[in-house]
Amino acid sequence: MQIVRNVPDLRAARAALTDGGRARLALVPTMGALHEGHLSLVRAAREAGHVVAASIFVNPTQFGPNEDFTRYPRDPERDCALLAEAGCALAWLPEVSTMYPPGDATSVEVAGLSVVLEGAVRPGHYRGVATVVVKLLGQVRPDAAYFGEKDWQQVQVIRRVAADLFLPVEIVVGPTLREKDGLAMSSRNRYLDPADRAR
């Protein structure tokens, strides 16, 4: 598996992996702290015949001021090893300065859908999600992008963005995977103690 950290290397790797556009490429966007839910998306994309790329980027613009950006779990070496084992061909690990360079002034927001449900209690969250996904799609230029059903509202936002902006990408949704105790798999589950998990 190739690991790239800058846009020129990403473009070169993409061209080589897709044989100049003859092979189909899928993207699995992640914030790292990978679990079986993420890896199932990689495997599903491979089974669908795609060359698979995954991004690992903890996106600061989707965290509120009192949320867990600074303590969000980060272990890129472990994540890359898991991706390689699952059959991922390319890992894209950009820096914040790559995703949001000086002078960056563009954001993407879906009216209505971004400010209800979770969006009502996390102002700006889905604007951050939509913006970073559009950036990742523009950088990687995949034929398909794979997301987990667990983040239902996020999936609806991304589908709306892709449709409204005529993005040439298929949005594929994988099923929610659960822990043995029935809890939906999530990178943040490690924050929970047994009492929290039982609620």
mmCIF file with all atom_site columns, C-alpha atoms in Angstrom:
data_model
loop_
_atom_site.group_PDB
_atom_site.id
_atom_site.type_symbol
_atom_site.label_atom_id
_atom_site.label_alt_id
_atom_site.label_comp_id
_atom_site.label_asym_id
_atom_site.label_entity_id
_atom_site.label_seq_id
_atom_site.pdbx_PDB_ins_code
_atom_site.Cartn_x
_atom_site.Cartn_y
_atom_site.Cartn_z
_atom_site.occupancy
_atom_site.B_iso_or_equiv
_atom_site.pdbx_formal_charge
_atom_site.auth_seq_id
_atom_site.auth_comp_id
_atom_site.auth_asym_id
_atom_site.auth_atom_id
_atom_site.pdbx_PDB_model_num
ATOM 1   C CA . MET A 1 1   ? 0.000   0.000  0.000   1.00 0.00 ? 1   MET A CA 1
ATOM 2   C CA . GLN A 1 2   ? 1.259   3.459  -0.884  1.00 0.00 ? 2   GLN A CA 1
ATOM 3   C CA . ILE A 1 3   ? 1.093   6.192  1.761   1.00 0.00 ? 3   ILE A CA 1
ATOM 4   C CA . VAL A 1 4   ? 1.042   9.749  0.425   1.00 0.00 ? 4   VAL A CA 1
ATOM 5   C CA . ARG A 1 5   ? 1.001   13.051 2.272   1.00 0.00 ? 5   ARG A CA 1
ATOM 6   C CA . ASN A 1 6   ? 1.007   15.743 -0.434  1.00 0.00 ? 6   ASN A CA 1
ATOM 7   C CA . VAL A 1 7   ? -1.148  16.469 -3.473  1.00 0.00 ? 7   VAL A CA 1
ATOM 8   C CA . PRO A 1 8   ? 1.501   15.941 -6.202  1.00 0.00 ? 8   PRO A CA 1
ATOM 9   C CA . ASP A 1 9   ? 2.288   12.472 -4.816  1.00 0.00 ? 9   ASP A CA 1
ATOM 10  C CA . LEU A 1 10  ? -1.436  11.749 -4.541  1.00 0.00 ? 10  LEU A CA 1
ATOM 11  C CA . ARG A 1 11  ? -2.003  12.625 -8.201  1.00 0.00 ? 11  ARG A CA 1
ATOM 12  C CA . ALA A 1 12  ? 0.925   10.489 -9.320  1.00 0.00 ? 12  ALA A CA 1
ATOM 13  C CA . ALA A 1 13  ? -0.232  7.538  -7.221  1.00 0.00 ? 13  ALA A CA 1
ATOM 14  C CA . ARG A 1 14  ? -3.794  7.876  -8.476  1.00 0.00 ? 14  ARG A CA 1
ATOM 15  C CA . ALA A 1 15  ? -2.687  7.878  -12.110 1.00 0.00 ? 15  ALA A CA 1
ATOM 16  C CA . ALA A 1 16  ? -0.541  4.788  -11.592 1.00 0.00 ? 16  ALA A CA 1
ATOM 17  C CA . LEU A 1 17  ? -3.145  2.846  -9.624  1.00 0.00 ? 17  LEU A CA 1
ATOM 18  C CA . THR A 1 18  ? -5.967  3.550  -12.067 1.00 0.00 ? 18  THR A CA 1
ATOM 19  C CA . ASP A 1 19  ? -3.787  2.849  -15.112 1.00 0.00 ? 19  ASP A CA 1
ATOM 20  C CA . GLY A 1 20  ? -4.489  6.315  -16.441 1.00 0.00 ? 20  GLY A CA 1
ATOM 21  C CA . GLY A 1 21  ? -8.198  6.092  -15.679 1.00 0.00 ? 21  GLY A CA 1
ATOM 22  C CA . ARG A 1 22  ? -8.876  2.574  -16.953 1.00 0.00 ? 22  ARG A CA 1
ATOM 23  C CA . ALA A 1 23  ? -9.400  1.096  -13.462 1.00 0.00 ? 23  ALA A CA 1
ATOM 24  C CA . ARG A 1 24  ? -12.192 2.274  -11.173 1.00 0.00 ? 24  ARG A CA 1
ATOM 25  C CA . LEU A 1 25  ? -11.147 3.965  -7.932  1.00 0.00 ? 25  LEU A CA 1
ATOM 26  C CA . ALA A 1 26  ? -13.095 4.058  -4.661  1.00 0.00 ? 26  ALA A CA 1
ATOM 27  C CA . LEU A 1 27  ? -12.457 6.343  -1.699  1.00 0.00 ? 27  LEU A CA 1
ATOM 28  C CA . VAL A 1 28  ? -13.176 5.471  1.926   1.00 0.00 ? 28  VAL A CA 1
ATOM 29  C CA . PRO A 1 29  ? -12.911 8.771  3.853   1.00 0.00 ? 29  PRO A CA 1
ATOM 30  C CA . THR A 1 30  ? -12.017 8.346  7.534   1.00 0.00 ? 30  THR A CA 1
ATOM 31  C CA . MET A 1 31  ? -10.707 10.294 10.501  1.00 0.00 ? 31  MET A CA 1
ATOM 32  C CA . GLY A 1 32  ? -8.564  7.352  11.534  1.00 0.00 ? 32  GLY A CA 1
ATOM 33  C CA . ALA A 1 33  ? -8.959  5.340  14.753  1.00 0.00 ? 33  ALA A CA 1
ATOM 34  C CA . LEU A 1 34  ? -10.124 2.604  12.425  1.00 0.00 ? 34  LEU A CA 1
ATOM 35  C CA . HIS A 1 35  ? -12.407 -0.262 13.390  1.00 0.00 ? 35  HIS A CA 1
ATOM 36  C CA . GLU A 1 36  ? -14.129 -3.115 11.600  1.00 0.00 ? 36  GLU A CA 1
ATOM 37  C CA . GLY A 1 37  ? -16.809 -0.773 10.256  1.00 0.00 ? 37  GLY A CA 1
ATOM 38  C CA . HIS A 1 38  ? -14.215 1.169  8.266   1.00 0.00 ? 38  HIS A CA 1
ATOM 39  C CA . LEU A 1 39  ? -12.437 -1.976 7.111   1.00 0.00 ? 39  LEU A CA 1
ATOM 40  C CA . SER A 1 40  ? -15.708 -3.520 5.933   1.00 0.00 ? 40  SER A CA 1
ATOM 41  C CA . LEU A 1 41  ? -16.108 -0.541 3.590   1.00 0.00 ? 41  LEU A CA 1
ATOM 42  C CA . VAL A 1 42  ? -12.625 -1.129 2.168   1.00 0.00 ? 42  VAL A CA 1
ATOM 43  C CA . ARG A 1 43  ? -13.444 -4.784 1.567   1.00 0.00 ? 43  ARG A CA 1
ATOM 44  C CA . ALA A 1 44  ? -16.833 -3.954 0.035   1.00 0.00 ? 44  ALA A CA 1
ATOM 45  C CA . ALA A 1 45  ? -15.200 -1.530 -2.379  1.00 0.00 ? 45  ALA A CA 1
ATOM 46  C CA . ARG A 1 46  ? -12.651 -4.163 -3.385  1.00 0.00 ? 46  ARG A CA 1
ATOM 47  C CA . GLU A 1 47  ? -15.380 -6.758 -3.868  1.00 0.00 ? 47  GLU A CA 1
ATOM 48  C CA . ALA A 1 48  ? -17.148 -4.291 -6.168  1.00 0.00 ? 48  ALA A CA 1
ATOM 49  C CA . GLY A 1 49  ? -14.046 -4.262 -8.355  1.00 0.00 ? 49  GLY A CA 1
ATOM 50  C CA . HIS A 1 50  ? -12.500 -0.983 -7.272  1.00 0.00 ? 50  HIS A CA 1
ATOM 51  C CA . VAL A 1 51  ? -8.936  -0.062 -6.534  1.00 0.00 ? 51  VAL A CA 1
ATOM 52  C CA . VAL A 1 52  ? -9.336  1.370  -3.023  1.00 0.00 ? 52  VAL A CA 1
ATOM 53  C CA . ALA A 1 53  ? -7.953  4.554  -1.514  1.00 0.00 ? 53  ALA A CA 1
ATOM 54  C CA . ALA A 1 54  ? -8.649  5.641  2.056   1.00 0.00 ? 54  ALA A CA 1
ATOM 55  C CA . SER A 1 55  ? -8.103  9.039  3.596   1.00 0.00 ? 55  SER A CA 1
ATOM 56  C CA . ILE A 1 56  ? -7.105  9.595  7.209   1.00 0.00 ? 56  ILE A CA 1
ATOM 57  C CA . PHE A 1 57  ? -7.720  13.178 8.266   1.00 0.00 ? 57  PHE A CA 1
ATOM 58  C CA . VAL A 1 58  ? -9.036  14.479 11.588  1.00 0.00 ? 58  VAL A CA 1
ATOM 59  C CA . ASN A 1 59  ? -10.972 17.425 10.211  1.00 0.00 ? 59  ASN A CA 1
ATOM 60  C CA . PRO A 1 60  ? -10.878 20.423 12.570  1.00 0.00 ? 60  PRO A CA 1
ATOM 61  C CA . THR A 1 61  ? -13.793 22.239 10.927  1.00 0.00 ? 61  THR A CA 1
ATOM 62  C CA . GLN A 1 62  ? -16.347 19.633 11.967  1.00 0.00 ? 62  GLN A CA 1
ATOM 63  C CA . PHE A 1 63  ? -15.520 19.909 15.680  1.00 0.00 ? 63  PHE A CA 1
ATOM 64  C CA . GLY A 1 64  ? -17.148 22.505 17.902  1.00 0.00 ? 64  GLY A CA 1
ATOM 65  C CA . PRO A 1 65  ? -15.155 24.623 20.388  1.00 0.00 ? 65  PRO A CA 1
ATOM 66  C CA . ASN A 1 66  ? -15.865 22.307 23.337  1.00 0.00 ? 66  ASN A CA 1
ATOM 67  C CA . GLU A 1 67  ? -15.598 19.013 21.467  1.00 0.00 ? 67  GLU A CA 1
ATOM 68  C CA . ASP A 1 68  ? -12.851 16.404 21.359  1.00 0.00 ? 68  ASP A CA 1
ATOM 69  C CA . PHE A 1 69  ? -10.614 17.528 18.465  1.00 0.00 ? 69  PHE A CA 1
ATOM 70  C CA . THR A 1 70  ? -7.417  17.602 20.520  1.00 0.00 ? 70  THR A CA 1
ATOM 71  C CA . ARG A 1 71  ? -8.042  14.243 22.193  1.00 0.00 ? 71  ARG A CA 1
ATOM 72  C CA . TYR A 1 72  ? -9.563  12.446 19.209  1.00 0.00 ? 72  TYR A CA 1
ATOM 73  C CA . PRO A 1 73  ? -7.593  9.169  18.936  1.00 0.00 ? 73  PRO A CA 1
ATOM 74  C CA . ARG A 1 74  ? -4.757  9.265  16.406  1.00 0.00 ? 74  ARG A CA 1
ATOM 75  C CA . ASP A 1 75  ? -2.588  6.275  15.489  1.00 0.00 ? 75  ASP A CA 1
ATOM 76  C CA . PRO A 1 76  ? -1.761  6.504  11.774  1.00 0.00 ? 76  PRO A CA 1
ATOM 77  C CA . GLU A 1 77  ? 0.759   3.643  11.830  1.00 0.00 ? 77  GLU A CA 1
ATOM 78  C CA . ARG A 1 78  ? -1.835  1.237  13.224  1.00 0.00 ? 78  ARG A CA 1
ATOM 79  C CA . ASP A 1 79  ? -4.475  2.564  10.840  1.00 0.00 ? 79  ASP A CA 1
ATOM 80  C CA . CYS A 1 80  ? -2.243  2.151  7.792   1.00 0.00 ? 80  CYS A CA 1
ATOM 81  C CA . ALA A 1 81  ? -1.374  -1.408 8.800   1.00 0.00 ? 81  ALA A CA 1
ATOM 82  C CA . LEU A 1 82  ? -5.085  -2.244 9.086   1.00 0.00 ? 82  LEU A CA 1
ATOM 83  C CA . LEU A 1 83  ? -5.848  -0.633 5.730   1.00 0.00 ? 83  LEU A CA 1
ATOM 84  C CA . ALA A 1 84  ? -3.066  -2.563 4.019   1.00 0.00 ? 84  ALA A CA 1
ATOM 85  C CA . GLU A 1 85  ? -4.302  -5.822 5.543   1.00 0.00 ? 85  GLU A CA 1
ATOM 86  C CA . ALA A 1 86  ? -7.834  -5.091 4.278   1.00 0.00 ? 86  ALA A CA 1
ATOM 87  C CA . GLY A 1 87  ? -6.565  -4.606 0.726   1.00 0.00 ? 87  GLY A CA 1
ATOM 88  C CA . CYS A 1 88  ? -6.394  -0.836 0.478   1.00 0.00 ? 88  CYS A CA 1
ATOM 89  C CA . ALA A 1 89  ? -3.981  0.302  -2.256  1.00 0.00 ? 89  ALA A CA 1
ATOM 90  C CA . LEU A 1 90  ? -3.492  3.935  -1.257  1.00 0.00 ? 90  LEU A CA 1
ATOM 91  C CA . ALA A 1 91  ? -3.632  5.860  2.024   1.00 0.00 ? 91  ALA A CA 1
ATOM 92  C CA . TRP A 1 92  ? -4.005  9.642  1.791   1.00 0.00 ? 92  TRP A CA 1
ATOM 93  C CA . LEU A 1 93  ? -2.806  11.407 4.964   1.00 0.00 ? 93  LEU A CA 1
ATOM 94  C CA . PRO A 1 94  ? -2.925  15.160 4.335   1.00 0.00 ? 94  PRO A CA 1
ATOM 95  C CA . GLU A 1 95  ? -1.929  17.829 6.834   1.00 0.00 ? 95  GLU A CA 1
ATOM 96  C CA . VAL A 1 96  ? -4.356  20.523 7.996   1.00 0.00 ? 96  VAL A CA 1
ATOM 97  C CA . SER A 1 97  ? -2.300  23.060 6.013   1.00 0.00 ? 97  SER A CA 1
ATOM 98  C CA . THR A 1 98  ? -2.934  21.043 2.841   1.00 0.00 ? 98  THR A CA 1
ATOM 99  C CA . MET A 1 99  ? -6.684  20.839 3.373   1.00 0.00 ? 99  MET A CA 1
ATOM 100 C CA . TYR A 1 100 ? -7.064  24.431 4.601   1.00 0.00 ? 100 TYR A CA 1
ATOM 101 C CA . PRO A 1 101 ? -4.192  26.483 3.141   1.00 0.00 ? 101 PRO A CA 1
ATOM 102 C CA . PRO A 1 102 ? -3.744  30.195 3.882   1.00 0.00 ? 102 PRO A CA 1
ATOM 103 C CA . GLY A 1 103 ? -6.502  32.178 2.207   1.00 0.00 ? 103 GLY A CA 1
ATOM 104 C CA . ASP A 1 104 ? -8.934  29.258 2.115   1.00 0.00 ? 104 ASP A CA 1
ATOM 105 C CA . ALA A 1 105 ? -12.349 30.919 1.967   1.00 0.00 ? 105 ALA A CA 1
ATOM 106 C CA . THR A 1 106 ? -14.813 28.377 0.562   1.00 0.00 ? 106 THR A CA 1
ATOM 107 C CA . SER A 1 107 ? -17.195 26.167 2.491   1.00 0.00 ? 107 SER A CA 1
ATOM 108 C CA . VAL A 1 108 ? -20.120 23.929 1.544   1.00 0.00 ? 108 VAL A CA 1
ATOM 109 C CA . GLU A 1 109 ? -23.382 23.822 3.476   1.00 0.00 ? 109 GLU A CA 1
ATOM 110 C CA . VAL A 1 110 ? -26.662 22.045 2.786   1.00 0.00 ? 110 VAL A CA 1
ATOM 111 C CA . ALA A 1 111 ? -29.487 24.354 3.849   1.00 0.00 ? 111 ALA A CA 1
ATOM 112 C CA . GLY A 1 112 ? -32.028 22.828 6.208   1.00 0.00 ? 112 GLY A CA 1
ATOM 113 C CA . LEU A 1 113 ? -30.538 19.364 6.467   1.00 0.00 ? 113 LEU A CA 1
ATOM 114 C CA . SER A 1 114 ? -27.379 20.624 8.188   1.00 0.00 ? 114 SER A CA 1
ATOM 115 C CA . VAL A 1 115 ? -29.167 22.342 11.077  1.00 0.00 ? 115 VAL A CA 1
ATOM 116 C CA . VAL A 1 116 ? -31.650 19.697 12.267  1.00 0.00 ? 116 VAL A CA 1
ATOM 117 C CA . LEU A 1 117 ? -31.169 16.595 14.439  1.00 0.00 ? 117 LEU A CA 1
ATOM 118 C CA . GLU A 1 118 ? -27.449 16.388 15.319  1.00 0.00 ? 118 GLU A CA 1
ATOM 119 C CA . GLY A 1 119 ? -26.851 19.610 13.398  1.00 0.00 ? 119 GLY A CA 1
ATOM 120 C CA . ALA A 1 120 ? -29.139 21.479 15.808  1.00 0.00 ? 120 ALA A CA 1
ATOM 121 C CA . VAL A 1 121 ? -26.822 20.773 18.742  1.00 0.00 ? 121 VAL A CA 1
ATOM 122 C CA . ARG A 1 122 ? -23.537 20.884 16.797  1.00 0.00 ? 122 ARG A CA 1
ATOM 123 C CA . PRO A 1 123 ? -23.619 24.181 14.870  1.00 0.00 ? 123 PRO A CA 1
ATOM 124 C CA . GLY A 1 124 ? -21.335 24.126 11.846  1.00 0.00 ? 124 GLY A CA 1
ATOM 125 C CA . HIS A 1 125 ? -20.625 20.402 12.110  1.00 0.00 ? 125 HIS A CA 1
ATOM 126 C CA . TYR A 1 126 ? -22.196 19.399 8.808   1.00 0.00 ? 126 TYR A CA 1
ATOM 127 C CA . ARG A 1 127 ? -20.739 22.419 7.045   1.00 0.00 ? 127 ARG A CA 1
ATOM 128 C CA . GLY A 1 128 ? -17.330 21.097 8.096   1.00 0.00 ? 128 GLY A CA 1
ATOM 129 C CA . VAL A 1 129 ? -18.220 17.577 6.974   1.00 0.00 ? 129 VAL A CA 1
ATOM 130 C CA . ALA A 1 130 ? -19.569 18.670 3.593   1.00 0.00 ? 130 ALA A CA 1
ATOM 131 C CA . THR A 1 131 ? -16.611 20.946 2.941   1.00 0.00 ? 131 THR A CA 1
ATOM 132 C CA . VAL A 1 132 ? -13.944 18.373 3.736   1.00 0.00 ? 132 VAL A CA 1
ATOM 133 C CA . VAL A 1 133 ? -15.703 15.645 1.746   1.00 0.00 ? 133 VAL A CA 1
ATOM 134 C CA . VAL A 1 134 ? -15.882 17.894 -1.324  1.00 0.00 ? 134 VAL A CA 1
ATOM 135 C CA . LYS A 1 135 ? -12.174 18.656 -0.898  1.00 0.00 ? 135 LYS A CA 1
ATOM 136 C CA . LEU A 1 136 ? -11.300 14.964 -0.576  1.00 0.00 ? 136 LEU A CA 1
ATOM 137 C CA . LEU A 1 137 ? -13.397 14.059 -3.608  1.00 0.00 ? 137 LEU A CA 1
ATOM 138 C CA . GLY A 1 138 ? -11.706 16.813 -5.595  1.00 0.00 ? 138 GLY A CA 1
ATOM 139 C CA . GLN A 1 139 ? -8.254  15.629 -4.578  1.00 0.00 ? 139 GLN A CA 1
ATOM 140 C CA . VAL A 1 140 ? -8.742  11.887 -5.034  1.00 0.00 ? 140 VAL A CA 1
ATOM 141 C CA . ARG A 1 141 ? -11.338 12.037 -7.859  1.00 0.00 ? 141 ARG A CA 1
ATOM 142 C CA . PRO A 1 142 ? -12.814 8.599  -7.130  1.00 0.00 ? 142 PRO A CA 1
ATOM 143 C CA . ASP A 1 143 ? -15.511 6.872  -9.139  1.00 0.00 ? 143 ASP A CA 1
ATOM 144 C CA . ALA A 1 144 ? -17.221 5.871  -5.882  1.00 0.00 ? 144 ALA A CA 1
ATOM 145 C CA . ALA A 1 145 ? -17.053 6.931  -2.242  1.00 0.00 ? 145 ALA A CA 1
ATOM 146 C CA . TYR A 1 146 ? -18.013 4.596  0.601   1.00 0.00 ? 146 TYR A CA 1
ATOM 147 C CA . PHE A 1 147 ? -19.642 5.731  3.855   1.00 0.00 ? 147 PHE A CA 1
ATOM 148 C CA . GLY A 1 148 ? -21.123 3.919  6.852   1.00 0.00 ? 148 GLY A CA 1
ATOM 149 C CA . GLU A 1 149 ? -24.868 3.860  7.459   1.00 0.00 ? 149 GLU A CA 1
ATOM 150 C CA . LYS A 1 150 ? -24.247 4.537  11.172  1.00 0.00 ? 150 LYS A CA 1
ATOM 151 C CA . ASP A 1 151 ? -23.734 8.224  10.380  1.00 0.00 ? 151 ASP A CA 1
ATOM 152 C CA . TRP A 1 152 ? -27.180 8.496  8.774   1.00 0.00 ? 152 TRP A CA 1
ATOM 153 C CA . GLN A 1 153 ? -27.487 12.281 8.719   1.00 0.00 ? 153 GLN A CA 1
ATOM 154 C CA . GLN A 1 154 ? -23.957 12.644 7.363   1.00 0.00 ? 154 GLN A CA 1
ATOM 155 C CA . VAL A 1 155 ? -24.833 10.279 4.521   1.00 0.00 ? 155 VAL A CA 1
ATOM 156 C CA . GLN A 1 156 ? -27.918 12.343 3.649   1.00 0.00 ? 156 GLN A CA 1
ATOM 157 C CA . VAL A 1 157 ? -25.855 15.543 3.636   1.00 0.00 ? 157 VAL A CA 1
ATOM 158 C CA . ILE A 1 158 ? -23.208 14.020 1.376   1.00 0.00 ? 158 ILE A CA 1
ATOM 159 C CA . ARG A 1 159 ? -25.783 12.571 -1.013  1.00 0.00 ? 159 ARG A CA 1
ATOM 160 C CA . ARG A 1 160 ? -27.410 16.001 -1.279  1.00 0.00 ? 160 ARG A CA 1
ATOM 161 C CA . VAL A 1 161 ? -24.066 17.698 -1.926  1.00 0.00 ? 161 VAL A CA 1
ATOM 162 C CA . ALA A 1 162 ? -23.125 15.166 -4.610  1.00 0.00 ? 162 ALA A CA 1
ATOM 163 C CA . ALA A 1 163 ? -26.489 15.581 -6.335  1.00 0.00 ? 163 ALA A CA 1
ATOM 164 C CA . ASP A 1 164 ? -26.694 19.371 -6.084  1.00 0.00 ? 164 ASP A CA 1
ATOM 165 C CA . LEU A 1 165 ? -23.120 19.952 -7.274  1.00 0.00 ? 165 LEU A CA 1
ATOM 166 C CA . PHE A 1 166 ? -23.299 17.290 -10.016 1.00 0.00 ? 166 PHE A CA 1
ATOM 167 C CA . LEU A 1 167 ? -20.258 15.535 -8.569  1.00 0.00 ? 167 LEU A CA 1
ATOM 168 C CA . PRO A 1 168 ? -19.235 12.594 -10.787 1.00 0.00 ? 168 PRO A CA 1
ATOM 169 C CA . VAL A 1 169 ? -19.098 10.088 -7.947  1.00 0.00 ? 169 VAL A CA 1
ATOM 170 C CA . GLU A 1 170 ? -21.301 7.223  -6.781  1.00 0.00 ? 170 GLU A CA 1
ATOM 171 C CA . ILE A 1 171 ? -22.108 7.410  -3.065  1.00 0.00 ? 171 ILE A CA 1
ATOM 172 C CA . VAL A 1 172 ? -22.180 3.878  -1.622  1.00 0.00 ? 172 VAL A CA 1
ATOM 173 C CA . VAL A 1 173 ? -23.445 3.182  1.899   1.00 0.00 ? 173 VAL A CA 1
ATOM 174 C CA . GLY A 1 174 ? -22.333 0.177  3.947   1.00 0.00 ? 174 GLY A CA 1
ATOM 175 C CA . PRO A 1 175 ? -24.371 -1.330 6.801   1.00 0.00 ? 175 PRO A CA 1
ATOM 176 C CA . THR A 1 176 ? -23.852 -0.453 10.450  1.00 0.00 ? 176 THR A CA 1
ATOM 177 C CA . LEU A 1 177 ? -21.638 -2.988 12.214  1.00 0.00 ? 177 LEU A CA 1
ATOM 178 C CA . ARG A 1 178 ? -22.056 -3.610 15.927  1.00 0.00 ? 178 ARG A CA 1
ATOM 179 C CA . GLU A 1 179 ? -19.926 -4.680 18.874  1.00 0.00 ? 179 GLU A CA 1
ATOM 180 C CA . LYS A 1 180 ? -20.753 -7.949 20.673  1.00 0.00 ? 180 LYS A CA 1
ATOM 181 C CA . ASP A 1 181 ? -22.902 -6.006 23.158  1.00 0.00 ? 181 ASP A CA 1
ATOM 182 C CA . GLY A 1 182 ? -24.938 -4.440 20.340  1.00 0.00 ? 182 GLY A CA 1
ATOM 183 C CA . LEU A 1 183 ? -23.325 -0.989 20.411  1.00 0.00 ? 183 LEU A CA 1
ATOM 184 C CA . ALA A 1 184 ? -22.736 0.437  16.940  1.00 0.00 ? 184 ALA A CA 1
ATOM 185 C CA . MET A 1 185 ? -19.021 0.437  16.134  1.00 0.00 ? 185 MET A CA 1
ATOM 186 C CA . SER A 1 186 ? -17.501 3.902  16.484  1.00 0.00 ? 186 SER A CA 1
ATOM 187 C CA . SER A 1 187 ? -14.032 5.347  16.936  1.00 0.00 ? 187 SER A CA 1
ATOM 188 C CA . ARG A 1 188 ? -15.363 7.173  20.000  1.00 0.00 ? 188 ARG A CA 1
ATOM 189 C CA . ASN A 1 189 ? -16.513 3.989  21.765  1.00 0.00 ? 189 ASN A CA 1
ATOM 190 C CA . ARG A 1 190 ? -13.121 3.891  23.481  1.00 0.00 ? 190 ARG A CA 1
ATOM 191 C CA . TYR A 1 191 ? -14.289 6.893  25.535  1.00 0.00 ? 191 TYR A CA 1
ATOM 192 C CA . LEU A 1 192 ? -17.047 4.786  27.134  1.00 0.00 ? 192 LEU A CA 1
ATOM 193 C CA . ASP A 1 193 ? -16.738 2.917  30.409  1.00 0.00 ? 193 ASP A CA 1
ATOM 194 C CA . PRO A 1 194 ? -18.889 -0.193 31.044  1.00 0.00 ? 194 PRO A CA 1
ATOM 195 C CA . ALA A 1 195 ? -21.658 1.868  32.669  1.00 0.00 ? 195 ALA A CA 1
ATOM 196 C CA . ASP A 1 196 ? -21.814 4.195  29.666  1.00 0.00 ? 196 ASP A CA 1
ATOM 197 C CA . ARG A 1 197 ? -21.954 1.246  27.261  1.00 0.00 ? 197 ARG A CA 1
ATOM 198 C CA . ALA A 1 198 ? -24.869 -0.269 29.178  1.00 0.00 ? 198 ALA A CA 1
ATOM 199 C CA . ARG A 1 199 ? -27.046 2.849  28.818  1.00 0.00 ? 199 ARG A CA 1
#
